CSV table of C-alpha atoms in Angstrom, one decimal:
chain,number,residue,atom,x,y,z
A,660,UNK,CA,15.2,9.7,12.0
A,661,UNK,CA,12.5,12.5,12.4
A,662,UNK,CA,14.6,13.9,15.6
A,663,UNK,CA,17.7,13.5,13.4
A,664,UNK,CA,16.1,15.7,11.0
A,665,UNK,CA,14.6,18.2,13.5
A,666,UNK,CA,18.1,18.6,15.1
A,667,UNK,CA,19.8,19.0,11.7
A,668,UNK,CA,17.3,22.0,11.1
A,669,UNK,CA,17.4,23.8,14.7
A,670,UNK,CA,18.5,27.1,14.9
A,671,UNK,CA,21.8,26.2,16.8
A,672,UNK,CA,22.6,23.5,14.0
A,673,UNK,CA,21.5,26.1,11.4
A,674,UNK,CA,23.8,28.6,12.7
A,675,UNK,CA,26.7,27.3,12.7
A,676,UNK,CA,26.7,25.7,9.7
A,677,UNK,CA,25.8,29.2,8.1
A,678,UNK,CA,28.8,30.4,10.1
A,679,UNK,CA,31.2,27.9,8.6
A,680,UNK,CA,29.9,27.6,5.3
A,681,UNK,CA,29.3,31.1,4.9
A,682,UNK,CA,25.5,30.6,3.7
A,683,UNK,CA,22.4,30.6,5.4
A,684,UNK,CA,20.3,28.3,3.3
A,685,UNK,CA,17.1,27.1,4.2
A,686,UNK,CA,16.0,23.7,5.0
A,687,UNK,CA,14.0,23.7,1.6
A,688,UNK,CA,17.1,24.9,-0.6
A,689,UNK,CA,19.3,22.4,1.0
A,690,UNK,CA,16.4,19.6,0.4
A,691,UNK,CA,16.4,20.9,-3.3
A,692,UNK,CA,20.1,20.5,-3.7
A,693,UNK,CA,20.1,17.3,-2.2
A,694,UNK,CA,17.3,16.0,-4.4
A,695,UNK,CA,19.0,17.1,-7.7
A,696,UNK,CA,22.4,15.7,-6.6
A,697,UNK,CA,20.4,12.1,-6.1
A,698,UNK,CA,18.5,12.7,-9.2
A,699,UNK,CA,20.1,14.7,-11.6
A,700,UNK,CA,18.8,17.7,-13.5
A,701,UNK,CA,15.0,17.9,-14.0
A,702,UNK,CA,12.2,20.0,-15.2
A,703,UNK,CA,10.6,22.4,-12.9
A,704,UNK,CA,7.6,20.3,-12.9
A,705,UNK,CA,9.2,16.8,-12.6
A,706,UNK,CA,10.9,18.8,-9.3
A,707,UNK,CA,7.5,19.9,-7.9
A,708,UNK,CA,6.2,16.5,-8.3
A,709,UNK,CA,8.8,14.6,-6.6
A,710,UNK,CA,8.8,16.7,-3.9
A,711,UNK,CA,5.0,17.3,-3.5
A,712,UNK,CA,5.1,21.0,-3.9
A,713,UNK,CA,3.4,23.5,-6.5
A,714,UNK,CA,5.5,24.2,-9.6
A,715,UNK,CA,5.3,28.1,-8.7
A,716,UNK,CA,7.0,27.1,-5.2
A,717,UNK,CA,9.6,25.2,-6.9
A,718,UNK,CA,10.2,27.7,-9.7
A,719,UNK,CA,10.7,30.8,-6.7
A,720,UNK,CA,12.8,28.6,-4.6
A,721,UNK,CA,15.2,27.8,-7.9
A,722,UNK,CA,15.3,31.2,-9.0
A,723,UNK,CA,16.9,31.9,-5.6
A,724,UNK,CA,19.6,28.8,-6.0
A,725,UNK,CA,20.2,30.0,-9.8
A,726,UNK,CA,21.1,33.6,-8.5
A,727,UNK,CA,23.4,31.7,-5.7
A,728,UNK,CA,24.8,29.3,-8.7
A,729,UNK,CA,24.0,26.9,-6.8
A,730,UNK,CA,21.8,25.5,-9.5
A,731,UNK,CA,21.7,25.9,-13.7
A,732,UNK,CA,19.3,25.9,-16.2
A,733,UNK,CA,20.0,24.9,-19.3
A,734,UNK,CA,17.7,23.8,-22.3
A,735,UNK,CA,15.7,20.5,-22.3
A,736,UNK,CA,17.6,18.1,-24.8
A,737,UNK,CA,14.3,16.4,-25.3
A,738,UNK,CA,12.3,19.9,-25.8
A,739,UNK,CA,14.3,23.1,-26.3
A,740,UNK,CA,11.2,25.0,-25.3
A,741,UNK,CA,11.5,23.7,-21.8
A,742,UNK,CA,14.5,23.8,-19.3
A,743,UNK,CA,16.3,21.3,-17.1
A,744,UNK,CA,17.5,22.3,-13.9
A,745,UNK,CA,20.8,20.5,-12.2
A,746,UNK,CA,23.3,21.2,-9.3
A,747,UNK,CA,26.3,22.9,-10.1
A,748,UNK,CA,29.8,22.2,-8.9
A,749,UNK,CA,29.4,25.4,-6.5
A,750,UNK,CA,26.2,23.4,-5.2
A,751,UNK,CA,27.9,20.1,-4.7
A,752,UNK,CA,30.3,22.0,-2.6
A,753,UNK,CA,28.1,23.6,-0.5
A,754,UNK,CA,25.9,20.6,0.1
A,755,UNK,CA,29.6,18.8,0.9
A,756,UNK,CA,30.5,21.2,3.5
A,757,UNK,CA,27.1,21.5,5.1
A,758,UNK,CA,27.2,17.9,5.4
A,759,UNK,CA,30.6,17.8,6.8
A,760,UNK,CA,29.5,20.7,9.7
A,761,UNK,CA,26.4,18.7,10.4
A,762,UNK,CA,28.7,15.2,11.0
A,763,UNK,CA,31.1,17.4,13.0
A,764,UNK,CA,28.1,18.9,15.3
A,765,UNK,CA,26.2,15.5,15.7
A,766,UNK,CA,30.0,14.0,16.7
A,767,UNK,CA,30.3,16.5,19.5
A,768,UNK,CA,26.7,15.9,20.4
A,769,UNK,CA,27.3,12.3,20.9
A,770,UNK,CA,30.8,12.2,22.0
A,771,UNK,CA,31.8,8.8,22.1
A,772,UNK,CA,31.8,7.6,18.4
A,773,UNK,CA,35.1,7.9,15.9
A,774,UNK,CA,34.8,10.4,12.7
A,775,UNK,CA,35.1,7.1,10.7
A,776,UNK,CA,32.2,5.5,12.4
A,777,UNK,CA,30.0,8.7,11.7
A,778,UNK,CA,31.3,9.0,8.4
A,779,UNK,CA,29.9,5.8,7.5
A,780,UNK,CA,26.8,6.6,9.4
A,781,UNK,CA,26.5,9.6,7.2
A,782,UNK,CA,26.8,7.3,4.0
A,783,UNK,CA,24.0,5.1,5.2
A,784,UNK,CA,21.8,8.0,5.7
A,785,UNK,CA,22.9,9.4,2.4
A,786,UNK,CA,21.5,5.9,1.0
A,787,UNK,CA,18.6,6.0,2.9
A,788,UNK,CA,17.6,9.7,2.1
A,789,UNK,CA,18.6,9.0,-1.8
A,790,UNK,CA,16.6,5.8,-1.8
A,791,UNK,CA,13.6,7.9,-0.4
A,792,UNK,CA,13.6,10.6,-3.1
A,793,UNK,CA,13.6,7.4,-5.8
A,794,UNK,CA,17.2,7.7,-6.7
A,795,UNK,CA,18.2,4.8,-5.6
């Protein structure tokens, strides 16, 4: 699994994803988007806790995603003084395109599996990831 993660974050894969998707997002930004997609809207402090990062780090990364329209911040329904962050439709679209490009690149690299097999493998890996993030 770690080899697959390293491959997906390699310079070649990242450059091709950026070319096709039209955005060069760092791995940390993609992890945040994936987390919101799996877990739903959360306070920044909860995101930081789940991802084992400092609140200031999470806030800084989320600021960039917000300015790109990939996440949004709204008032927390439980406490209007706080805010919750959620992935936007554009954020979901970007993630879907990133996954599609990575899946295609992996299929090219490994060759013999059918697109359907790669799609199923990607679904399994997504479920594993969601479970690891505590959403499954």
